[in-house]
Short mmCIF file of N, CA and C in Angstrom, two decimals:
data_model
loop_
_atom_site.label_atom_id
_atom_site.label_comp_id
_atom_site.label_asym_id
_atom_site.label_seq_id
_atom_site.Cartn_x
_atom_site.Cartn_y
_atom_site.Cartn_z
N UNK A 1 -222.10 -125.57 -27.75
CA UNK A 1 -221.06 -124.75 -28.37
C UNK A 1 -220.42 -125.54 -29.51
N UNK A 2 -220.12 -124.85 -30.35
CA UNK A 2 -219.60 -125.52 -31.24
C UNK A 2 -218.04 -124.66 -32.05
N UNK A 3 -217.57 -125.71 -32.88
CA UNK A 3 -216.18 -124.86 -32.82
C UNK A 3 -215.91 -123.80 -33.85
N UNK A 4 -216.82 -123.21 -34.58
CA UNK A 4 -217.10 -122.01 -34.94
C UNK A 4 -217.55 -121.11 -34.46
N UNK A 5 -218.08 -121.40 -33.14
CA UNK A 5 -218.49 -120.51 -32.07
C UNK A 5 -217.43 -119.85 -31.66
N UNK A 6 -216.30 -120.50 -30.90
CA UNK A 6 -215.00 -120.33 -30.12
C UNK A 6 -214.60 -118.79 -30.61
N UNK A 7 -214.23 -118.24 -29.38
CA UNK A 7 -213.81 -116.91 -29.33
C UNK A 7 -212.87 -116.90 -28.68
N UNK A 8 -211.77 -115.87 -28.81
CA UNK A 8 -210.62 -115.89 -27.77
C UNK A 8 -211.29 -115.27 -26.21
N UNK A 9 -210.87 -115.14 -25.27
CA UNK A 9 -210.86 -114.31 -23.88
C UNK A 9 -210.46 -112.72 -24.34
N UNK A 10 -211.50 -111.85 -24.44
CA UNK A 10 -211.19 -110.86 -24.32
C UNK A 10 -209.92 -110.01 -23.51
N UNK A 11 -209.36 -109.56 -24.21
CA UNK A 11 -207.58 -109.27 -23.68
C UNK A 11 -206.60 -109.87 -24.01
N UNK A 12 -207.11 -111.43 -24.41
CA UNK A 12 -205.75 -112.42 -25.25
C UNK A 12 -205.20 -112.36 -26.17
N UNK A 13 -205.49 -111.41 -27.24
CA UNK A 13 -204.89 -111.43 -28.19
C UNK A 13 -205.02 -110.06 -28.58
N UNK A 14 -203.82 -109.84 -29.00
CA UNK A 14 -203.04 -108.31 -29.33
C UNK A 14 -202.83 -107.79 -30.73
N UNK A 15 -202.98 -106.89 -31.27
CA UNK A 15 -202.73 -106.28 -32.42
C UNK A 15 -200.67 -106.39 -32.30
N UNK A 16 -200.47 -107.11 -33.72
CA UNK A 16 -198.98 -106.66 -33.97
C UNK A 16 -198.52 -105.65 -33.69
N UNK A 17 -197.19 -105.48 -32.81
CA UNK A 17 -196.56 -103.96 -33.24
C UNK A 17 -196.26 -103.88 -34.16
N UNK A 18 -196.31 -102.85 -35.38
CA UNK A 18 -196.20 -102.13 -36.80
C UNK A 18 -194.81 -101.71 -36.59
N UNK A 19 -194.02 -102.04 -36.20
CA UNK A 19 -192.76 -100.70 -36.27
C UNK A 19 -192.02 -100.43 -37.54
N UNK A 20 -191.55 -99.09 -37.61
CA UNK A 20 -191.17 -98.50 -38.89
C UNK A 20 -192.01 -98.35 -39.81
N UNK A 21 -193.28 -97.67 -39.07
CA UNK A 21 -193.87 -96.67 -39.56
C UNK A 21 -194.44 -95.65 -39.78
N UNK A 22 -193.57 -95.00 -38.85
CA UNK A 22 -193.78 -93.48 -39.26
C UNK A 22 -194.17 -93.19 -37.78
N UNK A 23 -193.99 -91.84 -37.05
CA UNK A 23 -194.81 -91.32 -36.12
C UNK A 23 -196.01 -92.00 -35.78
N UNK A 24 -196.81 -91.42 -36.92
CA UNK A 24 -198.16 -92.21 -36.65
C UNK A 24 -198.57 -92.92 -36.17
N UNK A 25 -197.89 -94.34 -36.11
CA UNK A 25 -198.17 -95.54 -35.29
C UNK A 25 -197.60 -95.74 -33.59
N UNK A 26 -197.11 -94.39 -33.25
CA UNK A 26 -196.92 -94.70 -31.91
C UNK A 26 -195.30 -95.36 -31.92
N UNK A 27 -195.03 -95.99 -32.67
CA UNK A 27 -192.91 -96.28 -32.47
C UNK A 27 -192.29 -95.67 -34.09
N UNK A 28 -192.26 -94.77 -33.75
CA UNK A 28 -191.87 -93.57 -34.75
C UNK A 28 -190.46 -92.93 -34.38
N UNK A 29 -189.40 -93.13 -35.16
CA UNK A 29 -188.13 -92.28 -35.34
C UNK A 29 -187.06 -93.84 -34.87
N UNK A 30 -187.05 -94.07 -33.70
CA UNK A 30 -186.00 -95.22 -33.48
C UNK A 30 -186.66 -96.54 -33.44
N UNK A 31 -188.06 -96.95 -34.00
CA UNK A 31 -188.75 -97.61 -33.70
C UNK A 31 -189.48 -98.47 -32.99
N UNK A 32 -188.99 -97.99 -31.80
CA UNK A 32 -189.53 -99.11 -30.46
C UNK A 32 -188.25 -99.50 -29.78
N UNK A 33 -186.92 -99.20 -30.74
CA UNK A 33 -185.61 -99.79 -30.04
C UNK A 33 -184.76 -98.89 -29.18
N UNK A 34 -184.92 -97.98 -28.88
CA UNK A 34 -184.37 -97.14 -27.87
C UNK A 34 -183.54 -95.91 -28.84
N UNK A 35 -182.09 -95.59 -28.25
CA UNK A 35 -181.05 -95.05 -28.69
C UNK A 35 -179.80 -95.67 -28.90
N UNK A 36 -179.85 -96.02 -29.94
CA UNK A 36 -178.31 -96.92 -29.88
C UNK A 36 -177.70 -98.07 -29.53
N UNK A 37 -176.74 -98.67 -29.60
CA UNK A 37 -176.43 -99.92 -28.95
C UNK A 37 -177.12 -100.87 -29.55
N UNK A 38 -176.04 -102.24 -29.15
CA UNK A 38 -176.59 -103.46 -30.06
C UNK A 38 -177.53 -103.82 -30.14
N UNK A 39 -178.44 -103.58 -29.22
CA UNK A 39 -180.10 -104.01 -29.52
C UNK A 39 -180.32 -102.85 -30.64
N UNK A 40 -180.23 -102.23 -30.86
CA UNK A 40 -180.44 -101.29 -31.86
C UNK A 40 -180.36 -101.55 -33.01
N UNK A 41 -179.14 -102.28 -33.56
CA UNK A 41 -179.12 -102.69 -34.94
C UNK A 41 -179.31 -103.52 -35.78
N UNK A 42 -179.35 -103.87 -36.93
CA UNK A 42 -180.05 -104.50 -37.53
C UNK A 42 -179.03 -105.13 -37.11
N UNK A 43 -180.12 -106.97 -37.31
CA UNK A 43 -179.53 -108.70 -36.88
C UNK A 43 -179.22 -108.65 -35.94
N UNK A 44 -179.65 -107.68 -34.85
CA UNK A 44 -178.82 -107.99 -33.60
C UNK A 44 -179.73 -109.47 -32.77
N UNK A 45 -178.72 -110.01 -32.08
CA UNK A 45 -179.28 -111.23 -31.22
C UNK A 45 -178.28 -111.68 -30.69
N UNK A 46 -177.88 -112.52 -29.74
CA UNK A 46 -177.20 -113.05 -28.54
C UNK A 46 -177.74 -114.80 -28.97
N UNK A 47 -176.44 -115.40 -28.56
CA UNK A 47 -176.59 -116.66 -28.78
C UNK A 47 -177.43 -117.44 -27.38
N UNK A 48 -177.75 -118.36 -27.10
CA UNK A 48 -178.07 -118.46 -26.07
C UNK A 48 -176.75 -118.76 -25.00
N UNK A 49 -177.37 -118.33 -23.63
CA UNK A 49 -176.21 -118.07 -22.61
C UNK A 49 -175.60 -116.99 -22.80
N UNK A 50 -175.48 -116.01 -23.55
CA UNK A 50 -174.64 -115.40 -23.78
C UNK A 50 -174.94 -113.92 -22.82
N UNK A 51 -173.74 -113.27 -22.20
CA UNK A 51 -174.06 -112.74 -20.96
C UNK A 51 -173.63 -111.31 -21.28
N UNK A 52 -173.15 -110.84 -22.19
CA UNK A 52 -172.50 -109.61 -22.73
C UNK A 52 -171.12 -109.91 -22.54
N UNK A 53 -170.38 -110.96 -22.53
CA UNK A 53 -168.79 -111.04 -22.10
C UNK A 53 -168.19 -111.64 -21.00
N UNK A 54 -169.61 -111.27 -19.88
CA UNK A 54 -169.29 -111.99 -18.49
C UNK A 54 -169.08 -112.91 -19.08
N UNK A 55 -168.00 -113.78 -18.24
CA UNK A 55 -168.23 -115.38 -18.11
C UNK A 55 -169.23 -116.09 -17.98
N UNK A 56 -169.89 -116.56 -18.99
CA UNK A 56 -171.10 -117.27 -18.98
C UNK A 56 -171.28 -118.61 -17.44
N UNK A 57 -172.55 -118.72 -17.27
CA UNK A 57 -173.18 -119.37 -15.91
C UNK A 57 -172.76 -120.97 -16.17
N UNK A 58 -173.12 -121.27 -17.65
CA UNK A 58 -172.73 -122.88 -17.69
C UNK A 58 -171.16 -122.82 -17.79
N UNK A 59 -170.50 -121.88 -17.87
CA UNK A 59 -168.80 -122.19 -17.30
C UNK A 59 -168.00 -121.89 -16.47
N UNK A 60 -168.90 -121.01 -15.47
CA UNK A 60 -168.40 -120.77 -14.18
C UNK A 60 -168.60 -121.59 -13.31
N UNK A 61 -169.84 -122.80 -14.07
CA UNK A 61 -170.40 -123.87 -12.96
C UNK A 61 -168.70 -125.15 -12.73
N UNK A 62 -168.47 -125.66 -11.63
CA UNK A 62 -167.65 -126.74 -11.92
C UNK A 62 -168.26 -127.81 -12.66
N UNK A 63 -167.53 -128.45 -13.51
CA UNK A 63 -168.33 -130.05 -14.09
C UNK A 63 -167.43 -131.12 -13.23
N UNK A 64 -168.25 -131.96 -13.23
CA UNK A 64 -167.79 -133.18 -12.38
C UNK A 64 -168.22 -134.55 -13.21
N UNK A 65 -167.12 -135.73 -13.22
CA UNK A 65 -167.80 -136.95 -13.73
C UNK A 65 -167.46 -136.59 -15.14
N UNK A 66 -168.10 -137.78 -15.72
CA UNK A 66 -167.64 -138.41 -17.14
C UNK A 66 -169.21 -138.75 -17.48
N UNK A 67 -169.57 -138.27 -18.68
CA UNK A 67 -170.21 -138.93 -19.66
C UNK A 67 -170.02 -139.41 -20.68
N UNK A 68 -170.19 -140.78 -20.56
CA UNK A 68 -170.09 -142.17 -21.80
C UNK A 68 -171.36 -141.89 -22.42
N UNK A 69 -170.86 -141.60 -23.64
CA UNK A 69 -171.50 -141.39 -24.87
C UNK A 69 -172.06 -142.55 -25.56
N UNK A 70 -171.20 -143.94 -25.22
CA UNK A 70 -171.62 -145.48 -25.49
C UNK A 70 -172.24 -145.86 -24.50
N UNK A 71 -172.45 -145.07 -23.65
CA UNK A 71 -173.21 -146.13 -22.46
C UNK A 71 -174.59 -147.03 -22.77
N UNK A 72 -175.28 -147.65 -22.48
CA UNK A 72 -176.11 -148.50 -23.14
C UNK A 72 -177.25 -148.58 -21.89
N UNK A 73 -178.74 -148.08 -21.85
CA UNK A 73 -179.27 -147.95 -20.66
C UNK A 73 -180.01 -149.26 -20.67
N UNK A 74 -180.12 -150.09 -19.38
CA UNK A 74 -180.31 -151.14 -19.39
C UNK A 74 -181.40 -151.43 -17.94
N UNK A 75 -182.72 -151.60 -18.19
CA UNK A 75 -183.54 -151.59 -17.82
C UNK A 75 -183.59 -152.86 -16.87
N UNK A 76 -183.57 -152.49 -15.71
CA UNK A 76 -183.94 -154.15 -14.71
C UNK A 76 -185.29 -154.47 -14.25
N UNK A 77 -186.17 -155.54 -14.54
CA UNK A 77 -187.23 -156.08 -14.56
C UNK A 77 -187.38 -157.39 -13.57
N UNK A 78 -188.29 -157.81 -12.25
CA UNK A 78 -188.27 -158.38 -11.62
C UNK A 78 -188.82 -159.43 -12.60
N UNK A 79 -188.84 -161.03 -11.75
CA UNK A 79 -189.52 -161.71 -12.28
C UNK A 79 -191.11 -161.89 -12.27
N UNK A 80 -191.49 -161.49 -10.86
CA UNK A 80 -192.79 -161.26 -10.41
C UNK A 80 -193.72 -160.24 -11.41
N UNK A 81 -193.03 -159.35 -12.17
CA UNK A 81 -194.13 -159.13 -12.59
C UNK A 81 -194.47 -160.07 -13.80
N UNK A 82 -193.52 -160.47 -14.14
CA UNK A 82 -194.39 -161.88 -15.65
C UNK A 82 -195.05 -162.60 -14.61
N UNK A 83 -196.01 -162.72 -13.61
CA UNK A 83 -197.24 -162.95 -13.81
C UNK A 83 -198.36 -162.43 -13.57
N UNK A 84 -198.08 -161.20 -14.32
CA UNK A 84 -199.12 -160.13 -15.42
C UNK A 84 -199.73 -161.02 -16.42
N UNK A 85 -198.70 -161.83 -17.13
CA UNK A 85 -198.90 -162.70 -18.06
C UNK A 85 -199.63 -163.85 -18.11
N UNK A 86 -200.39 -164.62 -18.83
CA UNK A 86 -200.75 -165.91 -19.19
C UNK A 86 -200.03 -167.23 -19.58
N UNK A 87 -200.30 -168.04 -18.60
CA UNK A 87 -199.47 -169.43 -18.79
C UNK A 87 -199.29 -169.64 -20.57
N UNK A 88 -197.84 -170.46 -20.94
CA UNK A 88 -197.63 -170.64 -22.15
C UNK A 88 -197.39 -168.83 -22.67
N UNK A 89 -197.35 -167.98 -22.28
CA UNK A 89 -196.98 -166.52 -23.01
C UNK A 89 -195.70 -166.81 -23.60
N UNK A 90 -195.41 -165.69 -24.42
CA UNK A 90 -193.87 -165.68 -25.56
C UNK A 90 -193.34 -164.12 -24.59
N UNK A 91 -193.18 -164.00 -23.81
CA UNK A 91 -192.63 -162.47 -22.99
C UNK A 91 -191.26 -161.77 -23.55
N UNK A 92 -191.59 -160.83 -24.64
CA UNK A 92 -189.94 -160.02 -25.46
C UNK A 92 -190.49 -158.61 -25.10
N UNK A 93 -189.65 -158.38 -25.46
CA UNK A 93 -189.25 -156.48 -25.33
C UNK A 93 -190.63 -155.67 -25.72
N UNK A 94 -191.16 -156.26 -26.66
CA UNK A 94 -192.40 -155.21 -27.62
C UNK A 94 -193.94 -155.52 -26.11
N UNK A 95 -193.95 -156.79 -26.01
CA UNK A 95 -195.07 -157.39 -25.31
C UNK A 95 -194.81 -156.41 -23.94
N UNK A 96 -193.74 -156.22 -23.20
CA UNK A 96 -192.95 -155.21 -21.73
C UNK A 96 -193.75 -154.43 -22.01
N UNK A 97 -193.52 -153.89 -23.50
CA UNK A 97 -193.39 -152.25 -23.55
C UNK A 97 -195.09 -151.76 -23.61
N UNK A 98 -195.72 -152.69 -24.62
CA UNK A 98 -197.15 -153.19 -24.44
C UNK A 98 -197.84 -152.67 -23.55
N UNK A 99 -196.70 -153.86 -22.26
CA UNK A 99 -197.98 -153.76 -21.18
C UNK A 99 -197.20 -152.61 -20.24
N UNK A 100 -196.62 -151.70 -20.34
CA UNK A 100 -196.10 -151.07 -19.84
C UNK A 100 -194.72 -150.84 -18.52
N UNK A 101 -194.58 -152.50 -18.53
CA UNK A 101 -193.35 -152.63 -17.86
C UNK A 101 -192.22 -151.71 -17.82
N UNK A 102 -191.71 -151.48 -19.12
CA UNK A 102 -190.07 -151.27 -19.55
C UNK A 102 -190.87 -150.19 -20.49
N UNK A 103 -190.10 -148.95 -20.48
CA UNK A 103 -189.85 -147.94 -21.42
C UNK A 103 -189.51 -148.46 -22.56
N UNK A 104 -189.71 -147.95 -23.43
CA UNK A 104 -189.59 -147.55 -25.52
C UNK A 104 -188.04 -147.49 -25.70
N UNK A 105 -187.44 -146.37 -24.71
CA UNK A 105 -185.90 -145.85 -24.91
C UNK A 105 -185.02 -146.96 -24.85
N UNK A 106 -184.85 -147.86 -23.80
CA UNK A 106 -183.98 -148.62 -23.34
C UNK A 106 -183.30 -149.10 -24.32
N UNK A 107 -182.08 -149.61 -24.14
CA UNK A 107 -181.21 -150.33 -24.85
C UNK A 107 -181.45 -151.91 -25.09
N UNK A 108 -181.74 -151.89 -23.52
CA UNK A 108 -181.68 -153.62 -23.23
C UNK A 108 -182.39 -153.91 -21.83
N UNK A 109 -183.15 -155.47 -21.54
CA UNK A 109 -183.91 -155.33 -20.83
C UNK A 109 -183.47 -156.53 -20.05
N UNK A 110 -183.08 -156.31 -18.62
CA UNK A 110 -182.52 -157.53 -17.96
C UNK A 110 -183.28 -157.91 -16.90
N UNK A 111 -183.22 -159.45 -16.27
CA UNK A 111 -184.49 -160.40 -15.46
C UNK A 111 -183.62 -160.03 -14.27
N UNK A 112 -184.06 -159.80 -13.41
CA UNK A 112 -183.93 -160.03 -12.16
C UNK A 112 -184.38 -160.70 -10.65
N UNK A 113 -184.40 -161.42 -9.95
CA UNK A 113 -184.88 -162.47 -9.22
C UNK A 113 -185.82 -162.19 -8.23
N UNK A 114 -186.09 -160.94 -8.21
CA UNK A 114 -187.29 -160.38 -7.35
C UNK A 114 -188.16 -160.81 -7.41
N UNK A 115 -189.56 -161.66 -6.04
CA UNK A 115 -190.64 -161.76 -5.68
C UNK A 115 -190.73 -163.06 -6.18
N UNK A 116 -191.48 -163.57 -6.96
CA UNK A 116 -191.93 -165.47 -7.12
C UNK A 116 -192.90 -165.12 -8.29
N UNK A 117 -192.58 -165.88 -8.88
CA UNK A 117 -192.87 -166.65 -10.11
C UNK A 117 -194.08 -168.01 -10.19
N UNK A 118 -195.40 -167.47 -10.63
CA UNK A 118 -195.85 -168.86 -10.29
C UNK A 118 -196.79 -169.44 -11.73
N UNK A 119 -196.26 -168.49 -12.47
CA UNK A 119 -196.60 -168.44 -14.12
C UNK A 119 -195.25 -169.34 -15.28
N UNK A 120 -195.99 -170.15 -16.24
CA UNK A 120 -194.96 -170.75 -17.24
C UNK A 120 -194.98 -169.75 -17.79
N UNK A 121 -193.81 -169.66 -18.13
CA UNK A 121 -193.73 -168.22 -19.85
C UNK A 121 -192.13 -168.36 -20.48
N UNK A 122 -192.21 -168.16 -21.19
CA UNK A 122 -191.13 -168.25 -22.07
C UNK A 122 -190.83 -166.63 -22.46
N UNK A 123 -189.50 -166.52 -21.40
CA UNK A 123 -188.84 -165.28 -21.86
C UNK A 123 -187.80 -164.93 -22.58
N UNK A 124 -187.57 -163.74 -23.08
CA UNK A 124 -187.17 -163.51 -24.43
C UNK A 124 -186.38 -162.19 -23.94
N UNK A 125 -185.13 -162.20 -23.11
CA UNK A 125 -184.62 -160.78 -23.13
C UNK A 125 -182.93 -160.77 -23.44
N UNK A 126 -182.58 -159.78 -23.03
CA UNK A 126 -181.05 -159.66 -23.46
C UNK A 126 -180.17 -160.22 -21.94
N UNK A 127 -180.33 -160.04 -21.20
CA UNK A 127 -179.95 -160.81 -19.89
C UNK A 127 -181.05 -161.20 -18.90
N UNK A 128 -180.06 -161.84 -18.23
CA UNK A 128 -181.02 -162.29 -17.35
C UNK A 128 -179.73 -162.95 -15.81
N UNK A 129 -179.97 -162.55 -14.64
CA UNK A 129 -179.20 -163.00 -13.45
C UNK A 129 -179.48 -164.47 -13.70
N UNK A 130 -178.49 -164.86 -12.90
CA UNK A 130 -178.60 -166.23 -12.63
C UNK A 130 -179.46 -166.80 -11.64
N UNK A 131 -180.08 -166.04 -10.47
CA UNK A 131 -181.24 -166.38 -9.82
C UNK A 131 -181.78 -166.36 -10.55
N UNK A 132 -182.30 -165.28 -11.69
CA UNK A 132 -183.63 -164.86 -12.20
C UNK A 132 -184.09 -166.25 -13.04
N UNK A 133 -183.27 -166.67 -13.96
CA UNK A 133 -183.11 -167.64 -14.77
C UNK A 133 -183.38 -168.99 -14.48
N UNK A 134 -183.26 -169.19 -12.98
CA UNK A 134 -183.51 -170.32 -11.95
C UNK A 134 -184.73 -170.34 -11.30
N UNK A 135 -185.26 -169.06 -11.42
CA UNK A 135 -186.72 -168.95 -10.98
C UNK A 135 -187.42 -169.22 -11.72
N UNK A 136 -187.15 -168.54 -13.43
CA UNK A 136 -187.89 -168.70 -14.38
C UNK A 136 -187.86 -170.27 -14.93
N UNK A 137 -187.24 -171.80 -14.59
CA UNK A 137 -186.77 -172.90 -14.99
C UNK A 137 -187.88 -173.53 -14.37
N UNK A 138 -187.29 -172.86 -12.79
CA UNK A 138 -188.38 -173.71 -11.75
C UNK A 138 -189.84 -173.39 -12.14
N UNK A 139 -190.29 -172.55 -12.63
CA UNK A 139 -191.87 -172.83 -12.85
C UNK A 139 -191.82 -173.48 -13.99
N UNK A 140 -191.23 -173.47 -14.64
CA UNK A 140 -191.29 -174.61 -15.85
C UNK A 140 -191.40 -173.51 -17.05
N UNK A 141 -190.73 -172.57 -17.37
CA UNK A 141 -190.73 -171.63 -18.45
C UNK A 141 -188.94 -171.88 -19.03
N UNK A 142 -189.12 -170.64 -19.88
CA UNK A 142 -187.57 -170.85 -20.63
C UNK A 142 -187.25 -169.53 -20.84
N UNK A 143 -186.13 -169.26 -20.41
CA UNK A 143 -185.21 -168.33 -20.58
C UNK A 143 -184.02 -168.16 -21.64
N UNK A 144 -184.87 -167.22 -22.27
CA UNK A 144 -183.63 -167.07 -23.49
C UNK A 144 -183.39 -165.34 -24.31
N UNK A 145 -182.13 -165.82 -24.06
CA UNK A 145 -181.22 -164.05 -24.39
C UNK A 145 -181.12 -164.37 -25.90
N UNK A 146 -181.80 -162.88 -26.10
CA UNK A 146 -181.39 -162.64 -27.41
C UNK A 146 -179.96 -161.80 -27.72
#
């Protein structure tokens, strides 16, 4: 098969409705829009949510809590997994994201002291615990916040 071959599924695809034109085409006189009322007239449309007047659903809901608009999402990373890595490695944010550690989004990427360390590497993040930092010494690597 090839892609000049390609056909739709018979039934998938529909002829436009024509409206406002004339009898003939089957939506003739009010054009497909009924009798009257705001769907009826020209530009009519509803914003989204919008319920005819009821009290809309997103403000009858209670809200609860505070959203910080500065908040800064901050990604925690064991030490165990840098040894994914190769003795002597340079381990920063781009190399994480690389190897798929740490998400793209994050703000900032912090060490944490989880599991054992049995790799040198020289890390490169924005924090780091004070276990984590002590783990990363003891194998003989370096820890440093950018």
């Amino acid at each position: 098969m090839k892609l000049n071959e390609l056909r739709a599924v018979p039934g998938a695809q529909h002829d436009a409705k024509r409206i406002g034109r004339g009898h003939g085409s089957g939506n003739g006189k009010t054009a497909g829009k009924g009798h009257k009322g705001q769907k009826a007239r020209a530009g009519h449309g509803f914003r989204p949510g919008f319920e005819g007047g009821q009290m809309p659903l997103q403000r009858r809901l209670p809200k609860r809590g505070f959203n910080n608009i500065f908040r800064k999402e901050v990604y925690a990373v064991n030490v165990s997994a840098l040894n994914a890595f190769e003795d002597e490695a340079v381990v920063n944010r781009e190399v994480l994201e690389n190897a798929g550690l740490v998400p793209s989004g994050c703000d900032a990427v912090k060490f944490l002291a989880g599991g054992t360390l049995t790799k040198k590497v020289t890390v490169q993040a924005d924090a780091f615990s004070a276990a984590a930092k002590e783990k990363i010494e003891a194998a003989g690597g370096k820890a440093e916040v950018i």
